[in-house]
Amino acid sequence: MTTERTLVLVKPDGVARGLTGQVLARIEAKGYRLVELRLLHAERAQLEQHYAEHQGKPFFEPLLEFMLSGPLVAAVVEGDRVIEGFRSLAGATEPTTAAPGTIRGDLGRDWGLAVQQNLVHGSDSPESAECEIGIWFG
Ligand code: DAT
Ligand code: MG
């Protein structure tokens, strides 16, 4: 069974820069299917859960402030091996070195801030996808 669901966020930088459509277009062009879609302001408690693995790291508080700075788009995306496939579309965490052709590599850059603003989030495993879909669509 390879059909999976993943949780994608277009982060506040992506929404503010008007890149939501481009991100969703890349997901659809790849052949994945949108099964849920919401524009919302995150709550602090949701983000503390979503980013629990990063609690205590120097970029944790800047990350939460960034994610609270404006509306974001949450989506559930479906397809065979979509968890790995969306991470591949997104590119590496650091937008400066993310490969050209990826969302972060083509559309992102470093802004010299305490947290990387890299446009998108994608779940990194079936366990985190299930947990994150619950956080944003539960
Ligand atoms: P990813 O979003 O690629 O899964 P992650 O889960 O390691 O990356 O980190 C979550 C977010 O936190 C990431 O998208 C950007 C930010 N971040 C990660 N490591 C960072 C660092 N060393 N300095 C600044 N921001 C960082
Ligand atoms: Mg991550």
Tab-separated table of N, CA and C and ligand atoms in Angstrom:
chain	number	residue	atom	x	y	z
A	1	MET	N	0.861	-1.204	0.000
A	1	MET	CA	0.000	0.000	0.000
A	1	MET	C	0.892	1.246	0.000
A	2	THR	N	0.918	1.951	-1.131
A	2	THR	CA	1.795	3.124	-1.235
A	2	THR	C	1.013	4.422	-1.263
A	3	THR	N	-0.333	4.360	-1.375
A	3	THR	CA	-1.114	5.601	-1.373
A	3	THR	C	-1.069	6.202	0.013
A	4	GLU	N	-0.677	7.468	0.049
A	4	GLU	CA	-0.475	8.159	1.328
A	4	GLU	C	-1.148	9.514	1.285
A	5	ARG	N	-1.255	10.111	2.479
A	5	ARG	CA	-1.646	11.515	2.597
A	5	ARG	C	-0.557	12.245	3.354
A	6	THR	N	-0.298	13.482	2.964
A	6	THR	CA	0.673	14.312	3.658
A	6	THR	C	0.061	15.658	3.986
A	7	LEU	N	0.633	16.328	4.984
A	7	LEU	CA	0.174	17.658	5.372
A	7	LEU	C	1.154	18.665	4.787
A	8	VAL	N	0.600	19.558	3.976
A	8	VAL	CA	1.408	20.633	3.386
A	8	VAL	C	0.947	21.954	3.979
A	9	LEU	N	1.899	22.813	4.345
A	9	LEU	CA	1.581	24.198	4.706
A	9	LEU	C	2.282	25.111	3.721
A	10	VAL	N	1.521	26.102	3.204
A	10	VAL	CA	2.158	27.262	2.582
A	10	VAL	C	2.307	28.257	3.723
A	11	LYS	N	3.551	28.497	4.127
A	11	LYS	CA	3.829	29.295	5.323
A	11	LYS	C	3.483	30.767	5.068
A	12	PRO	N	3.451	31.582	6.140
A	12	PRO	CA	3.050	32.980	5.968
A	12	PRO	C	3.870	33.759	4.932
A	13	ASP	N	5.148	33.422	4.740
A	13	ASP	CA	5.929	34.134	3.699
A	13	ASP	C	5.398	33.805	2.303
A	14	GLY	N	5.011	32.548	2.097
A	14	GLY	CA	4.482	32.146	0.798
A	14	GLY	C	3.146	32.795	0.493
A	15	VAL	N	2.282	32.866	1.523
A	15	VAL	CA	0.973	33.496	1.326
A	15	VAL	C	1.167	34.998	1.089
A	16	ALA	N	2.024	35.647	1.929
A	16	ALA	CA	2.219	37.096	1.818
A	16	ALA	C	2.831	37.472	0.466
A	17	ARG	N	3.676	36.611	-0.074
A	17	ARG	CA	4.316	36.913	-1.364
A	17	ARG	C	3.459	36.504	-2.553
A	18	GLY	N	2.258	35.983	-2.279
A	18	GLY	CA	1.352	35.637	-3.384
A	18	GLY	C	1.779	34.394	-4.140
A	19	LEU	N	2.428	33.460	-3.426
A	19	LEU	CA	2.946	32.260	-4.086
A	19	LEU	C	2.103	31.013	-3.838
A	20	THR	N	0.959	31.174	-3.154
A	20	THR	CA	0.118	30.001	-2.856
A	20	THR	C	-0.265	29.263	-4.144
A	21	GLY	N	-0.702	30.005	-5.130
A	21	GLY	CA	-1.136	29.377	-6.384
A	21	GLY	C	-0.015	28.607	-7.055
A	22	GLN	N	1.185	29.172	-7.038
A	22	GLN	CA	2.326	28.483	-7.662
A	22	GLN	C	2.656	27.189	-6.938
A	23	VAL	N	2.572	27.216	-5.601
A	23	VAL	CA	2.857	25.998	-4.827
A	23	VAL	C	1.805	24.930	-5.136
A	24	LEU	N	0.532	25.333	-5.087
A	24	LEU	CA	-0.534	24.347	-5.348
A	24	LEU	C	-0.461	23.850	-6.787
A	25	ALA	N	-0.091	24.724	-7.710
A	25	ALA	CA	0.023	24.318	-9.121
A	25	ALA	C	1.107	23.258	-9.295
A	26	ARG	N	2.228	23.416	-8.565
A	26	ARG	CA	3.300	22.422	-8.677
A	26	ARG	C	2.844	21.069	-8.132
A	27	ILE	N	2.081	21.108	-7.024
A	27	ILE	CA	1.565	19.859	-6.443
A	27	ILE	C	0.626	19.171	-7.443
A	28	GLU	N	-0.259	19.950	-8.047
A	28	GLU	CA	-1.222	19.370	-8.989
A	28	GLU	C	-0.536	18.930	-10.277
A	29	ALA	N	0.437	19.730	-10.739
A	29	ALA	CA	1.135	19.380	-11.981
A	29	ALA	C	1.907	18.074	-11.831
A	30	LYS	N	2.386	17.818	-10.611
A	30	LYS	CA	3.104	16.569	-10.341
A	30	LYS	C	2.159	15.364	-10.403
A	31	GLY	N	0.853	15.628	-10.235
A	31	GLY	CA	-0.147	14.558	-10.312
A	31	GLY	C	-0.780	14.211	-8.988
A	32	TYR	N	-0.394	14.916	-7.917
A	32	TYR	CA	-1.010	14.661	-6.614
A	32	TYR	C	-2.370	15.352	-6.548
A	33	ARG	N	-3.175	14.927	-5.592
A	33	ARG	CA	-4.567	15.389	-5.485
A	33	ARG	C	-4.752	16.132	-4.167
A	34	LEU	N	-5.363	17.318	-4.261
A	34	LEU	CA	-5.730	18.068	-3.049
A	34	LEU	C	-7.002	17.460	-2.485
A	35	VAL	N	-6.968	17.066	-1.209
A	35	VAL	CA	-8.191	16.503	-0.611
A	35	VAL	C	-8.769	17.390	0.488
A	36	GLU	N	-7.970	18.326	1.028
A	36	GLU	CA	-8.463	19.330	1.996
A	36	GLU	C	-7.652	20.589	1.759
A	37	LEU	N	-8.275	21.762	1.966
A	37	LEU	CA	-7.581	23.038	1.765
A	37	LEU	C	-8.218	24.104	2.649
A	38	ARG	N	-7.385	24.815	3.428
A	38	ARG	CA	-7.881	25.884	4.319
A	38	ARG	C	-6.895	27.037	4.365
A	39	LEU	N	-7.424	28.266	4.384
A	39	LEU	CA	-6.620	29.465	4.686
A	39	LEU	C	-6.947	29.849	6.117
A	40	LEU	N	-5.941	29.962	6.975
A	40	LEU	CA	-6.218	30.216	8.391
A	40	LEU	C	-5.056	30.936	9.066
A	41	HIS	N	-5.342	31.512	10.219
A	41	HIS	CA	-4.302	32.011	11.115
A	41	HIS	C	-4.013	30.889	12.107
A	42	ALA	N	-2.767	30.477	12.235
A	42	ALA	CA	-2.412	29.417	13.175
A	42	ALA	C	-2.593	29.902	14.608
A	43	GLU	N	-2.851	28.970	15.498
A	43	GLU	CA	-2.832	29.263	16.935
A	43	GLU	C	-1.524	28.731	17.511
A	44	ARG	N	-1.056	29.428	18.555
A	44	ARG	CA	0.221	29.067	19.170
A	44	ARG	C	0.254	27.591	19.596
A	45	ALA	N	-0.844	27.102	20.179
A	45	ALA	CA	-0.891	25.715	20.663
A	45	ALA	C	-0.746	24.717	19.517
A	46	GLN	N	-1.331	25.043	18.367
A	46	GLN	CA	-1.185	24.163	17.195
A	46	GLN	C	0.279	24.076	16.778
A	47	LEU	N	0.943	25.230	16.789
A	47	LEU	CA	2.342	25.274	16.351
A	47	LEU	C	3.266	24.578	17.338
A	48	GLU	N	2.954	24.693	18.627
A	48	GLU	CA	3.780	24.005	19.632
A	48	GLU	C	3.720	22.497	19.427
A	49	GLN	N	2.534	22.006	19.034
A	49	GLN	CA	2.381	20.573	18.733
A	49	GLN	C	3.087	20.221	17.420
A	50	HIS	N	2.817	21.038	16.423
A	50	HIS	CA	3.333	20.771	15.069
A	50	HIS	C	4.865	20.741	15.060
A	51	TYR	N	5.478	21.656	15.821
A	51	TYR	CA	6.934	21.762	15.850
A	51	TYR	C	7.519	21.260	17.173
A	52	ALA	N	6.854	20.325	17.840
A	52	ALA	CA	7.303	19.819	19.150
A	52	ALA	C	8.742	19.312	19.104
A	53	GLU	N	9.129	18.690	17.982
A	53	GLU	CA	10.492	18.116	17.882
A	53	GLU	C	11.582	19.194	17.959
A	54	HIS	N	11.205	20.458	17.709
A	54	HIS	CA	12.197	21.541	17.698
A	54	HIS	C	12.196	22.368	18.981
A	55	GLN	N	11.352	21.996	19.951
A	55	GLN	CA	11.309	22.739	21.211
A	55	GLN	C	12.704	22.772	21.836
A	56	GLY	N	13.121	23.967	22.304
A	56	GLY	CA	14.437	24.102	22.932
A	56	GLY	C	15.544	24.529	21.983
A	57	LYS	N	15.304	24.436	20.670
A	57	LYS	CA	16.332	24.863	19.713
A	57	LYS	C	16.308	26.389	19.592
A	58	PRO	N	17.443	26.992	19.224
A	58	PRO	CA	17.515	28.467	19.192
A	58	PRO	C	16.519	29.109	18.227
A	59	PHE	N	16.114	28.371	17.178
A	59	PHE	CA	15.191	28.977	16.215
A	59	PHE	C	13.726	28.695	16.544
A	60	PHE	N	13.451	28.000	17.676
A	60	PHE	CA	12.071	27.593	17.962
A	60	PHE	C	11.135	28.793	18.134
A	61	GLU	N	11.521	29.735	19.006
A	61	GLU	CA	10.642	30.894	19.257
A	61	GLU	C	10.510	31.777	18.003
A	62	PRO	N	11.618	32.089	17.310
A	62	PRO	CA	11.471	32.804	16.042
A	62	PRO	C	10.583	32.060	15.034
A	63	LEU	N	10.674	30.732	15.034
A	63	LEU	CA	9.848	29.929	14.124
A	63	LEU	C	8.367	30.111	14.451
A	64	LEU	N	8.024	30.042	15.730
A	64	LEU	CA	6.617	30.222	16.112
A	64	LEU	C	6.132	31.633	15.787
A	65	GLU	N	6.963	32.626	16.064
A	65	GLU	CA	6.562	34.019	15.757
A	65	GLU	C	6.352	34.201	14.259
A	66	PHE	N	7.242	33.620	13.479
A	66	PHE	CA	7.093	33.686	12.013
A	66	PHE	C	5.786	33.022	11.572
A	67	MET	N	5.504	31.841	12.112
A	67	MET	CA	4.309	31.101	11.696
A	67	MET	C	3.016	31.776	12.164
A	68	LEU	N	3.152	32.680	13.169
A	68	LEU	CA	1.991	33.431	13.671
A	68	LEU	C	1.865	34.790	12.987
A	69	SER	N	2.794	35.118	12.094
A	69	SER	CA	2.884	36.492	11.575
A	69	SER	C	1.835	36.815	10.519
A	70	GLY	N	1.123	35.826	10.030
A	70	GLY	CA	0.113	36.084	9.005
A	70	GLY	C	-0.596	34.798	8.653
A	71	PRO	N	-1.568	34.880	7.757
A	71	PRO	CA	-2.305	33.674	7.386
A	71	PRO	C	-1.420	32.651	6.680
A	72	LEU	N	-1.778	31.390	6.834
A	72	LEU	CA	-1.107	30.325	6.095
A	72	LEU	C	-2.165	29.457	5.427
A	73	VAL	N	-1.714	28.638	4.510
A	73	VAL	CA	-2.610	27.706	3.832
A	73	VAL	C	-2.218	26.297	4.238
A	74	ALA	N	-3.194	25.535	4.718
A	74	ALA	CA	-2.977	24.132	5.071
A	74	ALA	C	-3.692	23.264	4.042
A	75	ALA	N	-3.023	22.194	3.639
A	75	ALA	CA	-3.615	21.283	2.657
A	75	ALA	C	-3.279	19.843	3.016
A	76	VAL	N	-4.214	18.966	2.722
A	76	VAL	CA	-3.926	17.530	2.742
A	76	VAL	C	-3.813	17.104	1.286
A	77	VAL	N	-2.707	16.451	0.982
A	77	VAL	CA	-2.395	16.065	-0.394
A	77	VAL	C	-2.243	14.551	-0.440
A	78	GLU	N	-2.812	13.954	-1.476
A	78	GLU	CA	-2.854	12.494	-1.567
A	78	GLU	C	-2.145	11.990	-2.825
A	79	GLY	N	-1.524	10.834	-2.689
A	79	GLY	CA	-0.908	10.182	-3.848
A	79	GLY	C	0.030	9.082	-3.397
A	80	ASP	N	0.455	8.263	-4.326
A	80	ASP	CA	1.408	7.203	-3.996
A	80	ASP	C	2.764	7.829	-3.666
A	81	ARG	N	3.275	7.509	-2.492
A	81	ARG	CA	4.574	8.025	-1.993
A	81	ARG	C	4.626	9.555	-1.942
A	82	VAL	N	3.455	10.170	-1.649
A	82	VAL	CA	3.391	11.638	-1.666
A	82	VAL	C	4.211	12.280	-0.547
A	83	ILE	N	4.440	11.575	0.562
A	83	ILE	CA	5.209	12.168	1.668
A	83	ILE	C	6.629	12.472	1.180
A	84	GLU	N	7.252	11.456	0.605
A	84	GLU	CA	8.592	11.610	0.036
A	84	GLU	C	8.548	12.530	-1.190
A	85	GLY	N	7.518	12.388	-1.998
A	85	GLY	CA	7.414	13.164	-3.242
A	85	GLY	C	7.267	14.652	-2.989
A	86	PHE	N	6.471	15.037	-1.988
A	86	PHE	CA	6.342	16.472	-1.731
A	86	PHE	C	7.628	17.026	-1.138
A	87	ARG	N	8.304	16.264	-0.267
A	87	ARG	CA	9.593	16.739	0.285
A	87	ARG	C	10.593	16.981	-0.854
A	88	SER	N	10.509	16.144	-1.879
A	88	SER	CA	11.379	16.316	-3.034
A	88	SER	C	11.000	17.580	-3.823
A	89	LEU	N	9.709	17.820	-4.010
A	89	LEU	CA	9.257	19.067	-4.666
A	89	LEU	C	9.674	20.295	-3.868
A	90	ALA	N	9.617	20.200	-2.517
A	90	ALA	CA	9.904	21.352	-1.653
A	90	ALA	C	11.386	21.711	-1.687
A	91	GLY	N	12.249	20.714	-1.687
A	91	GLY	CA	13.690	20.976	-1.651
A	91	GLY	C	14.219	21.070	-0.235
A	92	ALA	N	15.519	21.293	-0.131
A	92	ALA	CA	16.203	21.303	1.159
A	92	ALA	C	15.726	22.467	2.028
A	93	THR	N	15.919	22.302	3.341
A	93	THR	CA	15.429	23.282	4.323
A	93	THR	C	15.960	24.690	4.051
A	94	GLU	N	17.247	24.776	3.744
A	94	GLU	CA	17.870	26.093	3.529
A	94	GLU	C	17.624	26.556	2.103
A	95	PRO	N	16.882	27.635	1.915
A	95	PRO	CA	16.545	28.030	0.535
A	95	PRO	C	17.757	28.445	-0.300
A	96	THR	N	18.810	28.922	0.351
A	96	THR	CA	20.006	29.332	-0.405
A	96	THR	C	20.602	28.155	-1.165
A	97	THR	N	20.597	26.965	-0.530
A	97	THR	CA	21.239	25.807	-1.158
A	97	THR	C	20.240	24.790	-1.701
A	98	ALA	N	18.947	25.033	-1.508
A	98	ALA	CA	17.938	24.127	-2.074
A	98	ALA	C	18.111	24.110	-3.594
A	99	ALA	N	17.963	22.945	-4.187
A	99	ALA	CA	18.244	22.808	-5.624
A	99	ALA	C	17.278	23.644	-6.459
A	100	PRO	N	17.801	24.304	-7.494
A	100	PRO	CA	16.911	24.923	-8.473
A	100	PRO	C	15.963	23.864	-9.029
A	101	GLY	N	14.719	24.261	-9.300
A	101	GLY	CA	13.709	23.287	-9.716
A	101	GLY	C	12.784	22.923	-8.577
A	102	THR	N	13.248	23.137	-7.343
A	102	THR	CA	12.388	22.893	-6.188
A	102	THR	C	11.681	24.193	-5.784
A	103	ILE	N	10.628	24.060	-4.972
A	103	ILE	CA	9.881	25.241	-4.516
A	103	ILE	C	10.811	26.185	-3.755
A	104	ARG	N	11.547	25.638	-2.789
A	104	ARG	CA	12.436	26.485	-1.985
A	104	ARG	C	13.609	27.007	-2.815
A	105	GLY	N	14.122	26.185	-3.723
A	105	GLY	CA	15.255	26.585	-4.545
A	105	GLY	C	14.887	27.641	-5.575
A	106	ASP	N	13.685	27.556	-6.124
A	106	ASP	CA	13.266	28.512	-7.159
A	106	ASP	C	12.686	29.792	-6.565
A	107	LEU	N	11.971	29.667	-5.459
A	107	LEU	CA	11.162	30.801	-4.977
A	107	LEU	C	11.652	31.375	-3.659
A	108	GLY	N	12.588	30.701	-2.982
A	108	GLY	CA	13.026	31.128	-1.660
A	108	GLY	C	14.432	31.700	-1.664
A	109	ARG	N	14.753	32.422	-0.597
A	109	ARG	CA	16.115	32.933	-0.384
A	109	ARG	C	16.296	33.141	1.102
A	110	ASP	N	17.526	33.366	1.516
A	110	ASP	CA	17.825	33.712	2.900
A	110	ASP	C	17.561	35.203	3.091
A	111	TRP	N	16.938	35.553	4.208
A	111	TRP	CA	16.640	36.956	4.501
A	111	TRP	C	17.442	37.450	5.702
A	112	GLY	N	18.419	36.654	6.159
A	112	GLY	CA	19.280	37.064	7.268
A	112	GLY	C	18.567	37.091	8.606
A	113	LEU	N	17.549	36.258	8.775
A	113	LEU	CA	16.754	36.234	10.010
A	113	LEU	C	17.127	35.039	10.877
A	114	ALA	N	16.614	35.010	12.111
A	114	ALA	CA	16.925	33.930	13.062
A	114	ALA	C	16.298	32.606	12.659
A	115	VAL	N	15.256	32.676	11.831
A	115	VAL	CA	14.627	31.446	11.336
A	115	VAL	C	14.567	31.498	9.821
A	116	GLN	N	14.775	30.362	9.194
A	116	GLN	CA	14.660	30.283	7.738
A	116	GLN	C	13.198	30.437	7.336
A	117	GLN	N	12.933	31.337	6.419
A	117	GLN	CA	11.599	31.456	5.826
A	117	GLN	C	11.672	30.717	4.499
A	118	ASN	N	11.098	29.521	4.464
A	118	ASN	CA	11.306	28.667	3.297
A	118	ASN	C	10.009	28.188	2.658
A	119	LEU	N	8.962	28.966	2.815
A	119	LEU	CA	7.731	28.897	1.998
A	119	LEU	C	6.779	27.751	2.282
A	120	VAL	N	7.307	26.561	2.516
A	120	VAL	CA	6.420	25.409	2.646
A	120	VAL	C	6.875	24.450	3.748
A	121	HIS	N	5.905	23.710	4.255
A	121	HIS	CA	6.164	22.579	5.142
A	121	HIS	C	5.577	21.333	4.498
A	122	GLY	N	6.252	20.205	4.672
A	122	GLY	CA	5.680	18.915	4.286
A	122	GLY	C	6.036	17.884	5.332
A	123	SER	N	5.068	17.044	5.688
A	123	SER	CA	5.310	15.984	6.680
A	123	SER	C	6.496	15.123	6.242
A	124	ASP	N	7.230	14.572	7.244
A	124	ASP	CA	8.432	13.807	6.892
A	124	ASP	C	8.311	12.306	7.095
A	125	SER	N	7.145	11.812	7.551
A	125	SER	CA	6.951	10.363	7.722
A	125	SER	C	5.447	10.099	7.826
A	126	PRO	N	5.030	8.848	7.645
A	126	PRO	CA	3.605	8.524	7.795
A	126	PRO	C	3.088	8.873	9.190
A	127	GLU	N	3.925	8.695	10.213
A	127	GLU	CA	3.509	8.992	11.595
A	127	GLU	C	3.298	10.494	11.763
A	128	SER	N	4.250	11.310	11.266
A	128	SER	CA	4.077	12.753	11.430
A	128	SER	C	2.944	13.256	10.543
A	129	ALA	N	2.731	12.661	9.385
A	129	ALA	CA	1.607	13.078	8.528
A	129	ALA	C	0.281	12.874	9.255
A	130	GLU	N	0.114	11.723	9.864
A	130	GLU	CA	-1.145	11.438	10.570
A	130	GLU	C	-1.358	12.431	11.715
A	131	CYS	N	-0.289	12.664	12.473
A	131	CYS	CA	-0.354	13.592	13.602
A	131	CYS	C	-0.647	15.012	13.112
A	132	GLU	N	0.044	15.450	12.074
A	132	GLU	CA	-0.101	16.833	11.584
A	132	GLU	C	-1.451	17.054	10.914
A	133	ILE	N	-1.976	16.067	10.211
A	133	ILE	CA	-3.320	16.213	9.621
A	133	ILE	C	-4.338	16.391	10.745
A	134	GLY	N	-4.124	15.702	11.855
A	134	GLY	CA	-4.997	15.872	13.032
A	134	GLY	C	-4.909	17.273	13.625
A	135	ILE	N	-3.707	17.833	13.656
A	135	ILE	CA	-3.508	19.174	14.226
A	135	ILE	C	-4.248	20.230	13.399
A	136	TRP	N	-4.174	20.129	12.087
A	136	TRP	CA	-4.685	21.196	11.207
A	136	TRP	C	-6.090	20.931	10.699
A	137	PHE	N	-6.544	19.682	10.716
A	137	PHE	CA	-7.870	19.359	10.190
A	137	PHE	C	-8.681	18.477	11.143
A	138	GLY	N	-8.204	18.315	12.387
A	138	GLY	CA	-8.843	17.367	13.306
A	138	GLY	C	-10.231	17.776	13.767
B	1	DAT	P1	11.948	21.052	7.246
B	1	DAT	O1	10.919	22.168	7.197
B	1	DAT	O2	12.784	21.037	5.997
B	1	DAT	O3	11.369	19.722	7.604
B	1	DAT	P2	12.964	21.178	9.982
B	1	DAT	O4	11.803	20.342	10.365
B	1	DAT	O5	14.327	20.721	10.365
B	1	DAT	O6	12.984	21.467	8.406
B	1	DAT	O7	12.795	22.643	10.619
B	1	DAT	C1	11.537	23.278	10.657
B	1	DAT	C2	11.698	24.696	10.163
B	1	DAT	O8	12.536	25.452	11.072
B	1	DAT	C3	12.407	24.813	8.821
B	1	DAT	O9	11.509	24.697	7.750
B	1	DAT	C4	13.047	26.163	8.887
B	1	DAT	C5	13.399	26.308	10.343
B	1	DAT	N1	14.790	25.899	10.634
B	1	DAT	C6	15.265	24.627	10.714
B	1	DAT	N2	16.554	24.590	11.028
B	1	DAT	C7	16.936	25.887	11.163
B	1	DAT	C8	18.173	26.532	11.486
B	1	DAT	N3	19.284	25.833	11.753
B	1	DAT	N4	18.196	27.884	11.511
B	1	DAT	C9	17.088	28.608	11.258
B	1	DAT	N5	15.882	28.072	10.963
B	1	DAT	C10	15.817	26.731	10.903
B	2	MG	MG	10.432	19.145	9.402
